[in-house]
Short mmCIF file of C-alpha atoms and ligand atoms in Angstrom, two decimals:
data_model
loop_
_atom_site.label_atom_id
_atom_site.label_comp_id
_atom_site.label_asym_id
_atom_site.label_seq_id
_atom_site.Cartn_x
_atom_site.Cartn_y
_atom_site.Cartn_z
CA MET A 1 -141.36 106.08 6.78
CA PRO A 2 -139.68 103.33 4.67
CA ALA A 3 -136.02 102.43 5.40
CA VAL A 4 -135.02 104.12 2.10
CA SER A 5 -136.25 107.11 0.17
CA ASN A 6 -134.36 106.72 -3.09
CA VAL A 7 -133.12 103.52 -4.75
CA LEU A 8 -131.26 102.52 -7.88
CA VAL A 9 -132.20 99.19 -9.35
CA VAL A 10 -129.70 97.71 -11.88
CA GLY A 11 -131.44 95.40 -14.39
CA ALA A 12 -135.06 95.45 -15.58
CA GLY A 13 -135.65 91.66 -15.49
CA LEU A 14 -138.19 90.01 -13.25
CA ALA A 15 -136.36 90.77 -9.94
CA GLY A 16 -135.56 94.40 -10.90
CA CYS A 17 -139.02 95.28 -12.19
CA ALA A 18 -140.67 93.67 -9.23
CA THR A 19 -138.43 95.66 -6.84
CA ALA A 20 -139.11 98.85 -8.73
CA ILE A 21 -142.87 98.41 -8.81
CA SER A 22 -143.25 97.64 -5.06
CA LEU A 23 -141.02 100.52 -3.95
CA ALA A 24 -142.29 103.16 -6.42
CA GLU A 25 -145.89 102.31 -5.61
CA GLN A 26 -145.22 103.30 -2.02
CA GLY A 27 -143.55 106.60 -2.83
CA VAL A 28 -139.91 105.60 -2.91
CA ALA A 29 -138.01 107.37 -5.69
CA VAL A 30 -136.74 104.61 -7.95
CA ASP A 31 -134.34 104.76 -10.91
CA LEU A 32 -134.18 101.54 -12.98
CA VAL A 33 -131.41 101.04 -15.47
CA GLU A 34 -131.35 98.36 -18.10
CA ILE A 35 -128.36 97.76 -20.27
CA SER A 36 -130.35 96.43 -23.26
CA PRO A 37 -131.88 99.09 -25.51
CA ASP A 38 -135.05 97.03 -25.88
CA VAL A 39 -135.31 93.88 -23.73
CA ALA A 40 -138.80 93.30 -25.00
CA ALA A 41 -137.68 92.77 -28.57
CA VAL A 42 -136.44 89.16 -28.48
CA GLY A 43 -136.75 85.99 -26.54
CA SER A 44 -138.46 82.62 -26.16
CA GLY A 45 -141.17 81.67 -23.68
CA ILE A 46 -141.15 81.21 -19.90
CA THR A 47 -142.99 78.76 -17.66
CA LEU A 48 -144.25 80.51 -14.53
CA GLN A 49 -145.17 78.33 -11.55
CA GLY A 50 -148.08 79.26 -9.24
CA ASN A 51 -145.75 80.90 -6.65
CA ALA A 52 -144.48 83.23 -9.42
CA LEU A 53 -148.03 84.03 -10.39
CA ARG A 54 -148.87 84.82 -6.76
CA GLU A 55 -146.06 87.53 -6.80
CA LEU A 56 -147.22 88.83 -10.18
CA ARG A 57 -150.80 89.22 -8.84
CA ARG A 58 -149.42 91.10 -5.86
CA LEU A 59 -147.63 93.44 -8.32
CA GLY A 60 -150.93 94.20 -9.95
CA VAL A 61 -150.33 92.53 -13.38
CA TRP A 62 -152.14 89.22 -13.01
CA GLU A 63 -155.02 90.24 -15.39
CA GLN A 64 -152.53 91.09 -18.14
CA VAL A 65 -150.37 88.02 -17.52
CA GLN A 66 -153.52 85.79 -17.69
CA GLN A 67 -154.75 87.46 -20.85
CA ASN A 68 -151.34 87.15 -22.63
CA GLY A 69 -150.43 83.67 -21.40
CA PHE A 70 -151.71 80.08 -21.31
CA GLY A 71 -152.51 78.58 -17.92
CA PHE A 72 -152.71 74.84 -17.17
CA ASP A 73 -153.05 72.51 -14.18
CA SER A 74 -151.45 69.24 -15.21
CA LEU A 75 -148.16 67.82 -16.52
CA GLY A 76 -147.88 64.94 -19.06
CA LEU A 77 -145.08 62.45 -19.25
CA ARG A 78 -144.62 60.85 -22.66
CA ALA A 79 -142.41 58.08 -23.99
CA PRO A 80 -139.78 58.66 -26.63
CA ASP A 81 -141.46 55.95 -28.75
CA PRO A 82 -142.89 56.11 -32.33
CA ALA A 83 -146.36 57.05 -30.94
CA GLY A 84 -145.17 59.57 -28.27
CA THR A 85 -147.30 57.48 -25.94
CA LEU A 86 -148.78 59.46 -23.03
CA LEU A 87 -147.56 57.55 -19.96
CA VAL A 88 -149.35 59.59 -17.33
CA GLU A 89 -151.09 62.94 -16.89
CA MET A 90 -150.44 64.23 -13.41
CA PRO A 91 -152.48 66.98 -11.73
CA ASP A 92 -150.09 69.76 -10.74
CA VAL A 93 -150.23 71.52 -7.38
CA ARG A 94 -151.47 75.11 -7.39
CA THR A 95 -148.57 76.50 -5.39
CA GLY A 96 -149.76 80.10 -5.74
CA GLY A 97 -153.11 79.27 -4.13
CA PRO A 98 -156.39 77.73 -5.32
CA ASP A 99 -157.43 80.64 -7.50
CA LEU A 100 -154.28 80.66 -9.70
CA PRO A 101 -153.29 78.00 -12.23
CA ALA A 102 -150.52 75.56 -11.27
CA SER A 103 -148.39 76.84 -14.22
CA LEU A 104 -148.70 79.43 -16.96
CA GLY A 105 -146.63 79.87 -20.14
CA LEU A 106 -145.96 83.36 -21.53
CA PRO A 107 -143.76 84.84 -24.28
CA ARG A 108 -140.82 86.52 -22.45
CA PRO A 109 -141.05 89.74 -24.49
CA ARG A 110 -144.77 90.10 -23.38
CA LEU A 111 -143.89 89.59 -19.75
CA ALA A 112 -141.11 92.13 -20.02
CA ALA A 113 -143.45 94.67 -21.59
CA ILE A 114 -146.11 94.16 -18.95
CA LEU A 115 -143.63 94.65 -16.15
CA HIS A 116 -141.96 97.71 -17.70
CA GLU A 117 -145.36 99.35 -18.25
CA ARG A 118 -146.35 98.67 -14.66
CA ALA A 119 -143.04 99.94 -13.25
CA SER A 120 -143.37 103.19 -15.21
CA ALA A 121 -147.02 103.63 -14.09
CA ALA A 122 -145.99 103.05 -10.47
CA GLY A 123 -143.59 106.02 -10.86
CA ALA A 124 -140.21 104.28 -11.43
CA LYS A 125 -137.94 106.12 -13.91
CA ILE A 126 -136.68 103.52 -16.42
CA ARG A 127 -133.68 104.17 -18.63
CA PHE A 128 -132.98 101.59 -21.28
CA GLY A 129 -129.58 101.20 -22.97
CA THR A 130 -127.95 102.46 -19.85
CA THR A 131 -125.67 100.96 -17.24
CA CYS A 132 -123.48 101.92 -14.41
CA ALA A 133 -119.69 102.60 -14.67
CA ALA A 134 -118.77 102.96 -11.01
CA LEU A 135 -120.16 102.58 -7.44
CA ALA A 136 -118.76 104.06 -4.24
CA GLN A 137 -120.51 103.77 -0.92
CA ASP A 138 -120.02 105.45 2.42
CA PRO A 139 -122.11 105.01 5.59
CA GLY A 140 -124.76 107.52 4.34
CA GLY A 141 -125.34 106.43 0.72
CA VAL A 142 -124.03 105.10 -2.58
CA ASP A 143 -122.60 107.34 -5.30
CA VAL A 144 -123.18 105.94 -8.78
CA THR A 145 -121.61 107.05 -12.02
CA PHE A 146 -123.55 105.97 -15.14
CA ALA A 147 -121.94 105.00 -18.47
CA ASP A 148 -123.23 108.22 -20.00
CA GLY A 149 -121.25 110.25 -17.34
CA SER A 150 -124.30 111.26 -15.37
CA THR A 151 -124.22 110.60 -11.58
CA GLY A 152 -126.62 109.91 -8.73
CA ARG A 153 -126.61 109.30 -4.99
CA TYR A 154 -128.86 106.61 -3.51
CA ASP A 155 -129.85 105.18 -0.16
CA LEU A 156 -129.70 101.71 -1.70
CA VAL A 157 -128.55 100.00 -4.85
CA VAL A 158 -130.27 96.74 -5.87
CA GLY A 159 -128.17 94.59 -8.20
CA ALA A 160 -130.82 92.64 -10.18
CA ASP A 161 -128.60 92.33 -13.24
CA GLY A 162 -128.74 88.58 -13.82
CA ILE A 163 -126.34 85.67 -13.76
CA ARG A 164 -123.22 87.61 -14.90
CA SER A 165 -124.05 90.54 -12.55
CA TRP A 166 -121.91 93.70 -13.09
CA THR A 167 -122.96 94.85 -9.57
CA ARG A 168 -121.58 91.57 -8.07
CA ARG A 169 -118.24 92.19 -9.76
CA MET A 170 -118.17 95.83 -8.63
CA LEU A 171 -118.57 94.62 -5.04
CA GLY A 172 -115.47 92.41 -5.54
CA ILE A 173 -117.44 89.25 -4.97
CA ILE A 174 -115.91 86.18 -6.58
CA LEU A 175 -118.54 83.64 -7.32
CA GLU A 176 -118.00 80.54 -9.49
CA THR A 177 -120.84 80.00 -11.99
CA ARG A 178 -120.68 76.33 -12.86
CA ALA A 179 -121.88 74.65 -16.01
CA VAL A 180 -124.37 71.90 -15.11
CA GLY A 181 -123.45 69.71 -18.06
CA MET A 182 -126.59 70.21 -20.07
CA GLY A 183 -127.43 72.47 -23.05
CA ILE A 184 -130.92 73.37 -24.20
CA TRP A 185 -132.30 73.97 -27.62
CA ARG A 186 -135.36 76.23 -27.56
CA ALA A 187 -137.71 77.26 -30.36
CA PHE A 188 -140.60 79.69 -30.22
CA GLY A 189 -143.42 79.14 -32.68
CA PRO A 190 -147.14 78.51 -33.30
CA ARG A 191 -149.12 76.31 -30.92
CA PRO A 192 -150.70 73.27 -32.50
CA ALA A 193 -154.11 72.30 -31.06
CA SER A 194 -152.51 69.16 -29.65
CA VAL A 195 -150.49 71.16 -27.15
CA THR A 196 -152.57 72.33 -24.13
CA ARG A 197 -150.11 71.83 -21.21
CA THR A 198 -146.44 70.94 -20.72
CA ASP A 199 -145.47 67.37 -21.66
CA LEU A 200 -142.04 65.98 -20.94
CA TYR A 201 -140.37 63.17 -22.82
CA TYR A 202 -137.56 61.69 -20.78
CA GLY A 203 -134.90 59.70 -22.60
CA GLY A 204 -134.36 58.88 -26.24
CA PRO A 205 -131.17 60.49 -27.74
CA SER A 206 -131.50 63.57 -25.54
CA TYR A 207 -132.18 63.96 -21.79
CA ILE A 208 -135.54 65.69 -22.14
CA ALA A 209 -137.80 66.99 -24.90
CA GLY A 210 -140.71 69.14 -23.95
CA TYR A 211 -142.96 72.14 -24.71
CA CYS A 212 -145.06 74.76 -23.05
CA PRO A 213 -148.03 76.62 -24.52
CA THR A 214 -147.55 80.40 -24.19
CA GLY A 215 -150.82 81.64 -25.62
CA GLU A 216 -153.71 80.70 -28.00
CA ASN A 217 -151.29 81.02 -30.93
CA SER A 218 -147.81 80.32 -29.47
CA LEU A 219 -145.61 77.88 -27.65
CA TYR A 220 -141.99 77.20 -26.96
CA ALA A 221 -140.50 73.76 -27.42
CA TYR A 222 -137.18 72.54 -26.08
CA ILE A 223 -134.69 69.65 -26.21
CA VAL A 224 -132.07 69.23 -23.49
CA GLU A 225 -128.82 67.47 -24.52
CA PRO A 226 -125.34 66.97 -23.05
CA ALA A 227 -123.66 70.41 -23.11
CA GLN A 228 -121.44 70.80 -26.10
CA ASP A 229 -119.93 73.64 -28.12
CA ARG A 230 -122.64 74.65 -30.60
CA SER A 231 -121.21 78.13 -31.14
CA THR A 232 -119.87 77.50 -34.55
CA LEU A 233 -123.27 76.62 -36.05
CA SER A 234 -125.01 79.06 -38.33
CA PRO A 235 -128.67 79.77 -37.65
CA PRO A 236 -129.81 77.40 -40.49
CA GLU A 237 -127.46 74.69 -39.07
CA GLN A 238 -128.94 75.31 -35.57
CA LEU A 239 -132.42 74.87 -36.87
CA ALA A 240 -131.41 71.71 -38.74
CA THR A 241 -129.74 70.32 -35.55
CA MET A 242 -132.82 70.90 -33.42
CA ARG A 243 -135.07 69.40 -36.05
CA GLU A 244 -132.79 66.36 -36.27
CA LEU A 245 -132.77 65.83 -32.47
CA SER A 246 -136.56 66.18 -32.42
CA GLN A 247 -136.98 63.28 -34.86
CA ALA A 248 -137.01 60.89 -31.87
CA TYR A 249 -140.10 62.55 -30.32
CA HIS A 250 -143.59 62.03 -31.57
CA GLY A 251 -147.27 62.69 -30.67
CA PRO A 252 -147.61 66.52 -30.39
CA TRP A 253 -143.89 66.85 -31.24
CA ASP A 254 -144.76 65.75 -34.84
CA ASP A 255 -147.03 68.80 -35.05
CA ILE A 256 -144.34 71.05 -33.58
CA ARG A 257 -141.66 69.76 -35.97
CA ALA A 258 -143.87 70.62 -38.91
CA THR A 259 -143.71 74.31 -37.79
CA LEU A 260 -140.02 74.30 -36.89
CA VAL A 261 -138.92 76.31 -39.98
CA ASP A 262 -137.73 79.71 -38.69
CA ALA A 263 -134.01 79.76 -37.82
CA ASP A 264 -134.37 83.07 -36.15
CA ARG A 265 -136.62 81.55 -33.46
CA VAL A 266 -134.14 78.84 -32.39
CA ASN A 267 -131.46 79.33 -29.70
CA TYR A 268 -129.08 77.23 -27.71
CA THR A 269 -127.67 77.85 -24.31
CA TRP A 270 -126.05 75.86 -21.37
CA PHE A 271 -127.55 75.36 -17.98
CA GLU A 272 -125.45 77.08 -15.29
CA THR A 273 -125.70 77.36 -11.53
CA HIS A 274 -124.41 79.24 -8.53
CA VAL A 275 -125.53 80.29 -4.99
CA LEU A 276 -123.92 83.28 -3.33
CA PRO A 277 -123.34 82.48 0.34
CA ALA A 278 -125.25 84.82 2.69
CA PRO A 279 -125.33 87.71 3.20
CA TRP A 280 -126.34 89.00 -0.28
CA ASN A 281 -125.63 92.63 0.69
CA ARG A 282 -122.42 94.56 1.12
CA GLY A 283 -123.42 97.59 3.03
CA ARG A 284 -126.00 99.55 1.00
CA VAL A 285 -125.79 97.31 -2.14
CA VAL A 286 -127.69 94.10 -2.36
CA LEU A 287 -127.86 91.31 -5.02
CA ILE A 288 -131.15 89.55 -5.84
CA GLY A 289 -132.43 87.10 -8.41
CA ASP A 290 -129.98 85.37 -10.69
CA ALA A 291 -127.25 87.72 -9.54
CA ALA A 292 -127.35 85.88 -6.17
CA HIS A 293 -128.61 82.37 -7.15
CA SER A 294 -129.19 80.58 -10.39
CA CYS A 295 -130.53 77.14 -11.21
CA PRO A 296 -131.13 74.98 -14.31
CA PRO A 297 -134.82 75.30 -15.24
CA THR A 298 -135.61 71.68 -14.38
CA LEU A 299 -138.21 72.91 -11.87
CA ALA A 300 -138.90 76.17 -13.69
CA GLN A 301 -138.40 78.09 -10.42
CA GLY A 302 -135.78 80.69 -11.38
CA GLY A 303 -138.30 83.39 -12.19
CA ALA A 304 -140.39 82.61 -9.09
CA GLN A 305 -137.28 82.82 -6.85
CA ALA A 306 -136.33 86.16 -8.41
CA LEU A 307 -139.76 87.57 -7.75
CA GLU A 308 -139.81 86.25 -4.21
CA ASP A 309 -136.50 87.94 -3.48
CA ALA A 310 -137.98 91.23 -4.64
CA ALA A 311 -141.17 90.70 -2.62
CA VAL A 312 -139.34 90.02 0.65
CA LEU A 313 -136.72 92.74 0.20
CA THR A 314 -139.27 95.44 -0.62
CA GLU A 315 -141.58 94.30 2.22
CA LEU A 316 -138.75 94.68 4.70
CA LEU A 317 -137.62 98.04 3.27
CA LEU A 318 -141.12 99.47 3.36
CA ALA A 319 -141.81 98.23 6.93
CA GLY A 320 -138.37 99.06 8.37
CA GLU A 321 -137.34 102.28 9.92
CA SER A 322 -133.72 102.06 8.79
CA LEU A 323 -131.36 100.12 6.62
CA ASP A 324 -129.78 98.27 9.54
CA GLN A 325 -128.34 94.86 10.35
CA PRO A 326 -131.67 93.41 11.64
CA LEU A 327 -133.24 94.21 8.26
CA TRP A 328 -130.45 92.35 6.41
CA ASP A 329 -130.62 89.47 8.90
CA ALA A 330 -134.39 89.20 8.38
CA PHE A 331 -133.76 89.14 4.52
CA THR A 332 -131.21 86.36 4.85
CA GLU A 333 -133.46 84.45 7.21
CA ARG A 334 -136.41 84.53 4.77
CA ARG A 335 -134.57 84.12 1.46
CA PHE A 336 -131.29 82.28 1.66
CA ALA A 337 -132.29 78.74 2.67
CA ARG A 338 -135.43 78.78 0.43
CA ALA A 339 -133.51 79.82 -2.67
CA GLN A 340 -130.61 77.50 -1.95
CA THR A 341 -133.00 74.53 -1.49
CA VAL A 342 -134.67 75.25 -4.84
CA VAL A 343 -131.22 75.53 -6.59
CA GLU A 344 -129.97 72.32 -5.07
CA ALA A 345 -133.17 70.42 -6.02
CA SER A 346 -132.98 71.74 -9.60
CA ASN A 347 -129.34 70.68 -9.82
CA GLN A 348 -130.17 67.26 -8.33
CA LEU A 349 -132.74 66.62 -11.11
CA SER A 350 -130.11 67.49 -13.70
CA GLN A 351 -127.52 65.25 -12.06
CA TRP A 352 -129.84 62.20 -12.02
CA LEU A 353 -130.54 62.67 -15.73
CA ILE A 354 -126.84 63.09 -16.56
CA GLU A 355 -125.85 60.01 -14.51
CA HIS A 356 -128.89 58.02 -15.69
CA GLU A 357 -129.74 57.44 -12.09
CA ARG A 358 -133.26 56.60 -10.91
CA GLY A 359 -133.62 59.20 -8.16
CA ASP A 360 -136.80 59.67 -6.18
CA VAL A 361 -138.16 62.43 -8.45
CA PRO A 362 -141.72 62.48 -7.01
CA ALA A 363 -140.39 62.87 -3.45
CA LEU A 364 -138.06 65.76 -4.55
CA ILE A 365 -140.86 67.50 -6.46
CA GLY A 366 -143.28 66.92 -3.55
CA ARG A 367 -140.76 68.56 -1.13
CA ILE A 368 -140.19 71.64 -3.32
CA THR A 369 -143.85 72.01 -4.07
CA ALA A 370 -144.62 72.08 -0.36
CA LEU A 371 -141.89 74.59 0.22
CA VAL A 372 -142.84 77.08 -2.44
CA SER A 373 -146.60 76.75 -1.68
CA ARG A 374 -145.85 78.56 1.55
CA PRO A 375 -145.60 82.33 0.98
CA ALA A 376 -142.01 83.58 0.88
C1 FAD K 401 -132.57 78.24 -20.84
C2 FAD K 401 -133.25 78.77 -19.65
C3 FAD K 401 -134.66 78.58 -19.50
C4 FAD K 401 -135.31 79.09 -18.37
N1 FAD K 401 -136.63 78.82 -18.18
C5 FAD K 401 -137.25 79.25 -17.11
C6 FAD K 401 -138.62 78.99 -16.93
O1 FAD K 401 -139.24 78.37 -17.79
N2 FAD K 401 -139.23 79.41 -15.79
C7 FAD K 401 -138.52 80.15 -14.83
O2 FAD K 401 -139.11 80.53 -13.81
N3 FAD K 401 -137.23 80.45 -14.97
C8 FAD K 401 -136.54 79.95 -16.07
N4 FAD K 401 -135.22 80.27 -16.22
C9 FAD K 401 -134.51 81.11 -15.26
C10 FAD K 401 -135.03 82.55 -15.33
O3 FAD K 401 -134.88 83.03 -16.68
C11 FAD K 401 -134.21 83.39 -14.38
O4 FAD K 401 -134.08 82.80 -13.14
C12 FAD K 401 -134.85 84.79 -14.24
O5 FAD K 401 -134.94 85.40 -15.47
C13 FAD K 401 -134.08 85.61 -13.28
O6 FAD K 401 -134.55 86.91 -13.24
P1 FAD K 401 -133.59 88.14 -12.89
O7 FAD K 401 -134.44 89.36 -12.94
O8 FAD K 401 -132.86 87.87 -11.63
O9 FAD K 401 -132.47 88.12 -14.04
P2 FAD K 401 -132.68 88.38 -15.61
O10 FAD K 401 -133.99 87.95 -16.05
O11 FAD K 401 -131.40 87.79 -16.24
O12 FAD K 401 -132.66 89.98 -15.77
C14 FAD K 401 -131.50 90.69 -15.58
C15 FAD K 401 -131.54 91.99 -16.37
O13 FAD K 401 -130.43 92.82 -16.08
C16 FAD K 401 -129.97 93.38 -17.29
N5 FAD K 401 -128.53 93.71 -17.10
C17 FAD K 401 -127.49 92.83 -17.12
N6 FAD K 401 -126.37 93.50 -16.92
C18 FAD K 401 -126.69 94.78 -16.74
C19 FAD K 401 -125.96 95.95 -16.41
N7 FAD K 401 -124.67 95.92 -16.26
N8 FAD K 401 -126.59 97.10 -16.30
C20 FAD K 401 -127.99 97.16 -16.44
N9 FAD K 401 -128.76 96.12 -16.67
C21 FAD K 401 -128.12 94.91 -16.81
C22 FAD K 401 -130.21 92.27 -18.27
O14 FAD K 401 -130.23 92.79 -19.62
C23 FAD K 401 -131.61 91.78 -17.87
O15 FAD K 401 -132.64 92.50 -18.43
C24 FAD K 401 -134.56 79.82 -17.42
C25 FAD K 401 -133.23 80.06 -17.54
C26 FAD K 401 -132.56 79.55 -18.65
C27 FAD K 401 -131.09 79.79 -18.85
#
């Protein structure tokens, strides 16, 4: 018997869907509520590292992820010079194991749709456009009131509702989410033939310019700049700004710039970070994914860490007899230090760029690669 028989998951992102799939598959009754009416409607691309792919394979969606994405096994470094000179092409470590690519790009809406379909097929009941209005727990369960006035009682509530987690606030947890000092322009568009892996251009007028193929016909491209208030720009002005910043980058970026014409596919956001000190649960409510820890995407590990939280939590819930302190201690033991290490390394990379410091990037990446190559 699992430690829980019915669970509410708040948030149908990576962490929430992964939790719902693993529990529902094993007969636990799962309600999954997602505040957005249709999360699969908009979005850019995502780079999934091998350790994220390992979790997606365990969830039974690897075939679809592979068919809808673009896998690759190396990383290019290019100069911000008039030729976009390729400085080095480095083989990337297959952190998910030898039979999965080192990295894979995927359109975010496709990934969301794949995970939602899988969660439904596993038996989870998903309600879109719904959220919670109140939580009250006692030693035997958690009473939840939903925004539409309906109610439910659960053995466990999993707050997988992202960086600004409602569940975290309901628990009365005060956690400072800090701006890292960088803002990112992202554009989703067609993939030119010259883009077959991620290349990063360090330096020039911005910190980083890069891209990631997300399918035969798609990619997302990005430029990371000092964080500034871009909120007053209209969509056409945003497009013009990203195009202007991209003028310093050449090689495949020349091909990308030629397709950078749709203002609706451009967005700007700041990098932010936090780590919730352990434990991540308060009684029968637990926070996972970005709700508990969030990092700038300098190592593209946020998605992987969210999936790993879900994998470890559900493994313990399914193996345990009861929702007791040893279970929470085991969760902390397996997740806290690993997620914190990844966040700190991601922040360190940002800091070196902001301060124009020559840190030992290969050593840092080697350390994180070794860490995440080990199963969570
Ligand atoms: C600019 C940028 C680029 C990134 N690029 C990458 C990358 O390339 N690779 C990578 O691995 N990571 C990347 N990340 C990080 C990654 O997006 C996150 O770490 C990951 O999405 C976390 O998953 P999650 O399920 O915890 O949260 P989320 O993906 O944020 O999902 C939370 C879900 O909860 C829902 N929700 C919120 N509030 C409520 C509520 N009150 N009730 C119900 N539902 C609610 C939201 O609508 C959302 O669907 C990037 C982050 C940023 C900011």
